[in-house]
Amino acid sequence: MIEVLLLVVLIASVLQYVKIRRKISFAQDLPTVEPCYPIIGNGLLYLGQSSEKRFLKISKALSHPAKFFKMWLGFVPIICTNDPSMAQQILTHPDCLEKPYLYDFFKLDYGLFSARHDIWKGQRKTLNSTFNQKIINGFIPIFDTCAQDLIKRLMNHKTVQMTPFMLQCALEMVCATTIGGDLSRQKGAVILTELIDKVIHLVAKRVLSVSVHLECVYRLTQDYRAEQRAREEAYYYGNEILRDARARKATETIDSNDRDEFRKPQIFIDQLLDPQNGKKFEEIEIIHNLYTMITGGSDTTGNEMGYISLMLAMHPDLQEKVYGEIMTVFPGSGDPIFSHEALKQLQYTEMVIKETLRLFPIAPNIMRTPIKDVNLYGVLVPKGTILLISIFNAHRRKDVWGPNADKFDPENFSPERVEGRHPFAFLAFSGGTRNCIGIRYAMCNLKIILVHLLKNFKLRTNAHIEDLQFKYDAMLRLSTEPEISLERRATCTKNAEGCD
Ligand code: HEM
């Protein structure tokens, strides 16, 4: 058995190597990340390393000063950049909207995030309208309730690692706006995200192991079996959620007074089951998009709120400035009355959010592949080449962000500084037409959580930004999260339990 497996791997590898060598000849003049050896490529950067070292070495390699350079995942070449103008060329090129085969490992081929270009195009056109500002405004009361629940949970603690609390809050928000219904009945959704996280971790591991890129080889591994178990369980919960949503929709009596489309929140699953305009979705598209939104909407904002809390705790003077702005827009100790207009006034708060997203972009690297041969900055890149944009490194370039690029400075997002900068220097939400569909959603819920958090607590920590270590994963995650101490503020909102 093992001999057959080795033979299959060997033959597949040689065929792949010959094919790729022929295709990569266009890139022979591009600089290569070192050390690089035949067969293992840049494997020494990550093989046998701890997750933390892996992250450090890969991100150092991706900080290469050339506009375009190449890395080898074994014998798979990846053309990389951290340059804003190169990123713009790739992300805005109409023939570079495809994701490479590595995204197939997510096995969500019919969800917006990893769907092939031809499927993605129709879906994105229809779903863009489900993320418009009016629909997001309809979610404000839901975000408010979930943030109030978060504060109640935090009231029981003096020191916390913030991210797990934020992940729960973000998950409740995304469940309520995606699936709808009573939050307490969505236990299946919590299990679902844990299962999806497990799958994402195994996918990130598989990306670095070229020997298991071929599905027939991967199927022979333990990781495949673990992934399958997680997927099967996830599908079970996914189907339950979908059945519930369908049953609820079938029993809904449409009161003619409720026809004002923006009075009731337009939850995502209803739009998938019954799109107001654009394409009708197949069953598999509905399921894959449901998983995509639950993960895309909770892991991202949850982790990012963890980073924002840490940055504020590490910079008490900046925290007071944000608090001051919040108290000007939402004065007093009563519950804040949120509206889109009021949230728009939180401009310094927005600068703090963006600066955190700059230093801690939840998607540290993104990839694209051309659907035909394309010319990018004078380099003729053949169809099917894997192109990688290192957002993490683009956000820390000293020639773009100045000599203190590694420091936390919200002034980086003052209107004057933004005006003088390349439009693709900040890529936390990616760029071009295949950017993040949830930008408005995220900015709205992040601000609402922050208002509640800072009205109720002063955040403090002894940790410093230089102490933070990341681990290798598909998302930017801390190796160990420092604790934050919570000190009650005098403006503690009246309905929060434990508030004096
Ligand atoms: C701080 C919060 C967020 C950040 C930093 C973020 C970042 C990103 C990035 C960088 C991408 C591009 C990924 C790639 O090209 O490989 C992306 C795509 C996507 N995001 Fe977000 N995201 C956030 C919040 C959200 C939310 C709240 C939702 C939904 C409720 C969402 C849904 C999606 C979807 C569906 C895609 C795929 C879009 C497409 O391919 O057309 N994201 N996001």
XYZ file of C-alpha atoms and ligand atoms in Angstrom:
543
model
C 0.000 0.000 0.000
C 2.704 2.467 1.065
C 4.750 1.654 -2.083
C 1.740 2.400 -4.302
C 1.171 5.669 -2.468
C 4.827 6.694 -2.880
C 4.723 5.810 -6.570
C 1.535 7.875 -7.091
C 3.112 10.844 -5.269
C 6.360 10.503 -7.248
C 4.718 10.275 -10.681
C 2.297 13.109 -9.899
C 5.185 15.217 -8.594
C 7.396 14.699 -11.638
C 4.535 15.471 -14.072
C 3.615 18.559 -12.089
C 7.274 19.668 -11.880
C 7.796 19.403 -15.663
C 4.522 21.269 -16.345
C 5.313 24.032 -13.870
C 8.959 24.475 -14.963
C 7.728 25.097 -18.495
C 5.107 27.600 -17.303
C 7.375 29.507 -14.907
C 10.034 30.371 -17.512
C 8.456 33.872 -17.719
C 9.531 34.514 -14.122
C 13.141 33.416 -14.322
C 14.385 36.995 -14.022
C 12.245 37.770 -10.973
C 14.123 37.678 -7.635
C 13.608 34.524 -5.575
C 13.115 34.338 -1.812
C 16.132 32.594 -0.236
C 17.006 29.962 0.863
C 15.509 28.022 -2.046
C 16.377 24.436 -3.103
C 15.143 22.095 -5.831
C 12.032 20.042 -4.903
C 11.538 21.587 -1.420
C 11.644 25.164 -2.763
C 11.453 27.580 0.204
C 10.439 24.689 2.488
C 13.201 25.456 5.003
C 11.233 28.564 5.949
C 8.377 26.519 7.306
C 9.081 22.761 7.433
C 9.464 21.480 11.005
C 9.064 24.954 12.531
C 6.795 26.017 15.372
C 3.703 27.905 14.259
C 5.193 31.182 15.577
C 8.533 30.732 13.759
C 6.643 29.744 10.619
C 4.695 33.005 10.722
C 7.844 35.078 11.383
C 9.926 33.469 8.647
C 7.190 33.514 6.007
C 6.254 37.131 6.719
C 9.934 38.166 6.640
C 10.301 36.407 3.272
C 7.210 38.228 1.985
C 8.680 41.623 2.974
C 11.076 41.344 -0.015
C 11.880 44.832 -1.422
C 11.254 43.884 -5.095
C 7.948 44.883 -6.732
C 7.407 41.306 -7.888
C 9.331 38.278 -6.545
C 8.827 34.537 -6.417
C 8.533 31.934 -3.688
C 8.411 28.171 -4.136
C 5.947 26.054 -2.193
C 7.875 22.871 -2.975
C 7.687 22.899 -6.772
C 4.685 25.236 -6.904
C 5.794 28.784 -7.782
C 4.003 31.767 -6.263
C 4.534 35.262 -7.614
C 4.371 37.689 -4.703
C 4.161 41.397 -4.035
C 3.717 43.828 -1.150
C 3.742 46.874 -3.412
C 0.592 49.083 -3.580
C 0.772 49.785 -7.326
C 1.316 46.099 -8.120
C -1.585 45.193 -5.792
C -3.758 47.706 -7.643
C -2.805 46.208 -11.025
C -3.739 42.709 -9.834
C -6.901 43.541 -7.888
C -8.413 45.800 -10.531
C -7.503 43.657 -13.560
C -10.730 42.202 -15.033
C -8.884 38.962 -15.875
C -7.459 38.528 -12.351
C -10.700 38.057 -10.409
C -10.219 34.299 -10.083
C -8.923 32.653 -6.893
C -6.181 29.993 -7.340
C -6.763 26.273 -6.755
C -5.531 26.636 -3.131
C -8.921 28.214 -2.283
C -10.559 24.955 -3.505
C -9.272 23.394 -0.279
C -12.016 25.310 1.579
C -14.544 23.204 -0.413
C -16.999 26.092 -0.523
C -16.963 26.266 -4.313
C -20.441 27.826 -4.412
C -19.854 30.512 -1.756
C -18.776 34.043 -2.660
C -15.329 33.807 -1.017
C -13.906 30.854 -2.945
C -16.294 30.450 -5.894
C -14.901 30.336 -9.423
C -15.124 33.602 -11.297
C -18.111 32.599 -13.483
C -20.222 31.554 -10.453
C -18.953 34.458 -8.312
C -19.902 37.136 -10.858
C -23.680 36.543 -10.793
C -23.735 35.932 -7.039
C -21.797 39.084 -6.198
C -24.064 41.213 -8.408
C -27.119 39.953 -6.522
C -25.575 40.000 -3.051
C -24.043 43.495 -3.312
C -27.500 44.955 -2.736
C -27.979 42.874 0.434
C -25.095 44.814 2.008
C -26.299 48.311 1.126
C -26.344 51.049 3.771
C -30.130 50.937 4.261
C -30.042 47.229 5.052
C -27.064 47.698 7.396
C -28.966 50.518 9.152
C -31.781 48.028 9.769
C -29.263 45.869 11.689
C -28.325 48.656 14.147
C -30.831 47.582 16.871
C -29.528 43.987 16.616
C -25.886 45.130 16.920
C -26.909 47.309 19.895
C -28.612 44.429 21.748
C -25.679 42.058 21.160
C -23.165 44.700 22.349
C -25.244 45.285 25.510
C -25.155 41.531 26.192
C -21.380 41.599 25.757
C -21.081 44.349 28.398
C -23.231 42.331 30.802
C -20.888 39.352 30.380
C -17.788 41.535 30.856
C -19.226 43.061 34.069
C -18.449 39.765 35.834
C -14.716 40.092 35.181
C -11.814 42.270 36.356
C -9.258 40.973 33.836
C -9.930 39.194 30.562
C -8.469 37.945 27.338
C -10.824 39.957 25.204
C -10.975 37.995 21.923
C -13.200 35.059 23.064
C -15.778 37.579 24.386
C -15.617 39.528 21.141
C -15.913 36.373 19.026
C -19.091 35.398 20.871
C -20.552 38.879 20.402
C -19.623 38.987 16.681
C -21.090 35.512 16.207
C -24.377 36.531 17.846
C -24.540 39.572 15.601
C -23.844 37.638 12.437
C -26.266 34.847 13.387
C -29.059 37.300 14.075
C -28.491 39.148 10.783
C -27.787 36.049 8.699
C -30.126 33.400 10.075
C -32.488 35.511 12.169
C -34.749 34.249 14.936
C -34.091 33.961 18.636
C -30.395 34.124 19.538
C -30.721 31.620 22.359
C -31.887 28.984 19.832
C -28.743 29.293 17.783
C -26.537 26.907 19.730
C -25.968 24.997 16.511
C -24.349 28.109 15.074
C -21.723 28.233 17.852
C -20.801 24.615 17.151
C -20.835 25.365 13.449
C -18.207 28.137 13.758
C -15.969 25.927 15.888
C -16.159 23.271 13.196
C -15.492 25.787 10.439
C -12.457 27.095 12.406
C -11.123 23.557 12.615
C -11.530 23.153 8.856
C -9.825 26.527 8.173
C -6.844 25.497 10.305
C -6.474 22.191 8.429
C -6.777 24.017 5.104
C -3.964 26.453 6.078
C -1.803 23.445 7.016
C -2.550 21.730 3.699
C -1.571 24.842 1.681
C 2.045 24.482 2.898
C 2.194 20.707 2.228
C 2.484 20.429 -1.531
C 2.602 16.623 -1.344
C -1.077 16.620 -0.306
C -2.322 19.262 -2.756
C -3.615 16.488 -5.003
C -7.019 15.463 -3.619
C -6.400 11.736 -4.274
C -3.247 11.873 -2.128
C -4.799 14.076 0.585
C -7.615 11.524 0.954
C -5.076 9.038 2.288
C -4.071 11.265 5.236
C -5.296 11.596 8.823
C -5.885 15.315 8.319
C -8.330 14.500 5.529
C -10.288 12.203 7.838
C -10.331 14.840 10.604
C -11.463 17.451 8.094
C -14.166 15.181 6.725
C -15.549 14.520 10.215
C -15.657 18.257 10.936
C -17.303 18.957 7.577
C -19.960 16.273 7.985
C -20.865 17.613 11.408
C -20.867 21.156 10.036
C -23.221 20.156 7.223
C -25.548 18.605 9.789
C -25.804 21.880 11.760
C -25.903 23.934 8.570
C -28.882 21.927 7.332
C -30.667 22.291 10.689
C -30.237 26.064 10.570
C -31.462 26.187 7.003
C -34.500 24.016 7.795
C -35.399 26.308 10.725
C -35.070 29.399 8.553
C -37.260 27.863 5.824
C -39.917 26.829 8.359
C -39.932 30.304 9.904
C -40.275 31.918 6.497
C -43.154 29.598 5.515
C -45.138 30.488 8.641
C -44.477 34.214 8.440
C -47.735 36.062 7.803
C -47.070 38.987 5.587
C -48.833 41.883 7.210
C -49.363 44.483 4.554
C -48.195 47.159 7.047
C -44.849 45.376 7.180
C -44.224 45.708 3.501
C -42.057 48.774 4.028
C -38.890 46.869 3.095
C -36.589 48.647 5.515
C -38.732 48.533 8.657
C -37.870 44.919 9.340
C -34.189 43.899 9.206
C -33.559 42.233 5.828
C -31.744 39.164 7.104
C -29.342 37.462 4.741
C -30.951 34.026 4.501
C -34.244 35.541 3.377
C -32.412 37.285 0.567
C -30.787 33.997 -0.449
C -34.075 32.078 -0.315
C -35.992 34.771 -2.121
C -33.733 37.363 -3.812
C -35.574 40.601 -4.621
C -33.660 40.979 -7.839
C -30.849 39.249 -9.691
C -30.165 35.525 -9.763
C -32.051 32.745 -7.949
C -29.752 30.632 -5.771
C -29.421 26.836 -5.971
C -29.589 24.829 -2.706
C -25.811 24.276 -2.656
C -25.174 28.000 -3.242
C -27.436 28.867 -0.304
C -25.611 26.456 2.023
C -22.111 27.488 0.938
C -22.963 31.189 1.235
C -24.456 30.641 4.662
C -21.176 29.103 5.895
C -19.187 31.816 4.140
C -21.115 34.644 5.817
C -21.117 33.096 9.298
C -17.336 32.614 9.195
C -16.556 35.762 7.202
C -18.680 37.894 9.481
C -17.736 36.555 12.923
C -14.083 35.445 12.930
C -13.073 38.704 11.244
C -14.819 41.311 13.407
C -14.413 39.218 16.585
C -10.626 38.944 16.222
C -10.322 42.539 15.078
C -12.210 43.788 18.175
C -9.677 41.808 20.243
C -6.842 43.741 18.542
C -8.635 47.105 18.899
C -9.162 46.517 22.641
C -5.469 45.690 23.044
C -4.331 48.786 21.145
C -6.567 51.023 23.295
C -5.368 49.325 26.488
C -1.739 49.838 25.423
C -2.312 53.521 24.528
C -4.313 55.130 27.388
C -3.971 58.657 25.941
C -5.493 57.575 22.612
C -8.171 55.620 24.478
C -9.196 58.820 26.290
C -9.383 60.644 22.947
C -11.744 57.982 21.558
C -13.746 58.063 24.801
C -14.000 61.867 24.543
C -15.366 61.628 21.005
C -17.854 58.927 22.021
C -19.095 61.073 24.941
C -19.527 64.065 22.614
C -21.641 62.098 20.136
C -23.462 59.963 22.738
C -23.444 62.085 25.946
C -24.610 60.974 29.397
C -24.769 57.569 30.989
C -28.024 56.384 29.408
C -28.126 53.890 26.586
C -26.783 55.489 23.405
C -29.315 56.048 20.619
C -27.546 54.811 17.515
C -28.152 55.960 13.966
C -26.051 55.918 10.817
C -25.639 59.713 11.044
C -24.444 59.590 14.668
C -22.002 56.745 13.950
C -20.609 58.727 11.008
C -19.532 61.440 13.455
C -17.147 59.015 15.201
C -14.289 60.011 12.931
C -11.359 59.613 15.317
C -12.791 56.248 16.416
C -12.787 55.222 12.747
C -9.121 56.268 12.449
C -8.309 54.017 15.424
C -10.196 51.084 13.857
C -8.370 51.528 10.537
C -4.967 51.866 12.191
C -5.617 48.598 14.044
C -6.647 46.972 10.752
C -3.408 48.261 9.216
C -1.148 46.650 11.826
C -3.336 43.567 12.275
C -5.067 42.759 8.955
C -7.167 39.679 9.609
C -6.316 38.315 6.130
C -2.501 38.687 6.106
C -2.174 37.330 2.543
C -4.639 37.048 -0.315
C -4.277 35.345 -3.690
C -5.554 35.673 -7.232
C -4.928 33.897 -10.539
C -5.347 35.232 -14.095
C -7.983 33.539 -16.283
C -5.888 34.419 -19.363
C -2.332 35.639 -19.956
C -2.038 39.184 -18.581
C 0.544 41.939 -18.637
C 1.243 43.228 -15.129
C 3.739 46.068 -14.997
C 5.520 44.815 -18.096
C 5.663 41.178 -16.927
C 3.651 38.780 -19.106
C 2.024 36.536 -16.490
C 0.531 33.300 -17.915
C -3.001 32.122 -17.148
C -3.178 30.040 -13.970
C -0.134 31.594 -12.222
C -0.627 31.984 -8.462
C -0.334 35.655 -7.462
C -0.007 36.519 -3.765
C -0.439 39.948 -2.173
C 1.088 40.221 1.280
C -1.255 42.671 3.005
C 0.591 42.283 6.309
C 3.835 43.502 4.707
C 2.192 46.122 2.467
C 0.826 47.665 5.677
C 4.263 47.872 7.317
C 6.321 49.334 4.440
C 8.463 52.167 5.768
C 8.539 53.944 2.370
C 4.716 54.158 2.488
C 3.897 54.499 6.209
C 7.071 56.267 7.374
C 9.934 55.234 9.671
C 7.486 54.416 12.506
C 5.425 52.037 10.368
C 5.494 49.387 13.145
C 4.064 51.806 15.722
C 0.374 52.394 16.430
C -0.504 55.871 15.157
C -4.153 56.610 14.231
C -2.966 59.871 12.597
C -1.975 57.626 9.672
C -5.674 57.899 8.775
C -6.057 61.669 9.164
C -7.567 63.135 5.966
C -4.266 64.903 5.103
C -2.188 61.727 5.313
C -4.770 59.618 3.478
C -4.849 62.144 0.648
C -1.129 61.842 -0.018
C -1.062 58.069 -0.032
C -1.493 55.414 -2.741
C -5.177 54.274 -2.813
C -4.056 50.614 -2.576
C -1.637 51.142 0.344
C -4.388 50.129 2.814
C -5.811 46.737 1.891
C -7.388 45.360 5.081
C -10.626 44.767 3.144
C -8.727 43.932 -0.076
C -9.523 46.072 -3.150
C -11.192 46.077 -6.573
C -14.522 44.430 -7.332
C -13.689 41.234 -5.428
C -13.036 43.094 -2.182
C -14.767 42.392 1.142
C -18.537 42.628 0.744
C -18.957 43.284 4.480
C -17.023 46.583 4.906
C -20.039 48.717 5.910
C -21.387 45.936 8.081
C -18.039 45.603 9.874
C -17.491 49.347 10.393
C -20.997 49.682 11.810
C -20.798 46.824 14.303
C -17.208 47.608 15.348
C -18.215 51.189 16.224
C -21.290 50.078 18.175
C -19.257 47.574 20.218
C -16.601 50.229 20.895
C -19.131 52.804 22.092
C -20.562 50.346 24.621
C -17.133 49.086 25.654
C -15.564 52.487 26.333
C -18.690 53.994 27.939
C -18.466 51.202 30.497
C -14.775 50.432 30.946
C -11.275 51.846 31.030
C -9.002 49.231 29.470
C -5.474 48.688 30.801
C -2.644 46.245 30.067
C 1.045 45.882 30.889
C 1.762 44.308 27.502
C 3.505 46.186 24.691
C 3.000 46.015 20.967
C 6.526 44.559 20.512
C 5.557 41.584 22.745
C 2.806 40.370 20.406
C 3.582 37.148 18.528
C 1.477 35.628 15.766
C 0.957 32.041 14.735
C 0.731 30.705 11.195
C -2.898 30.285 10.071
C -5.186 31.416 7.255
C -6.178 34.348 9.521
C -3.917 36.588 11.599
C -4.088 35.136 15.096
C -2.085 35.888 18.244
C 0.050 33.154 19.693
C -0.840 34.214 23.254
C -3.255 37.007 23.979
C -2.271 39.439 26.781
C -4.837 40.101 29.498
C -6.674 43.402 29.776
C -7.910 44.796 33.080
C -11.361 46.349 33.121
C -11.996 49.386 35.307
C -15.609 50.657 35.522
C -16.223 54.156 34.225
C -18.579 56.690 35.777
C -20.552 56.675 32.508
C -21.324 52.973 32.918
C -24.617 52.504 31.012
C -27.593 52.188 33.335
C -28.947 48.896 32.059
C -25.659 47.000 32.424
C -25.916 44.637 35.385
C -23.323 45.422 38.032
C -23.277 49.091 37.063
C -23.347 51.271 40.215
C -12.939 43.684 10.204
C -13.700 42.952 9.469
C -13.360 42.330 8.127
C -12.181 42.270 7.439
C -10.823 42.839 7.863
C -12.433 41.564 6.200
C -11.483 41.323 5.216
C -11.739 40.702 4.013
C -10.760 40.495 2.964
C -9.301 40.927 3.014
C -11.378 39.841 1.946
C -10.745 39.386 0.625
C -10.280 37.954 0.777
C -9.572 37.397 -0.436
O -9.540 38.023 -1.477
O -9.038 36.277 -0.327
C -12.757 39.633 2.345
C -13.704 39.001 1.559
C -14.973 38.736 1.999
N -15.559 39.144 3.184
Fe -14.686 40.259 4.625
N -13.746 41.192 6.173
C -14.363 41.653 7.325
C -15.693 41.522 7.670
C -16.632 40.862 6.925
C -18.032 40.741 7.285
C -18.656 41.382 8.522
C -18.612 39.967 6.319
C -20.045 39.534 6.187
C -20.996 39.770 7.022
C -17.578 39.624 5.352
C -17.781 38.837 4.231
C -16.832 38.649 3.234
C -17.100 37.893 2.010
C -18.388 37.187 1.645
C -15.928 37.955 1.227
C -15.715 37.371 -0.178
C -16.081 38.470 -1.174
C -15.939 38.073 -2.632
O -15.045 37.283 -2.986
O -16.719 38.607 -3.424
N -16.399 40.188 5.752
N -12.951 40.172 3.607
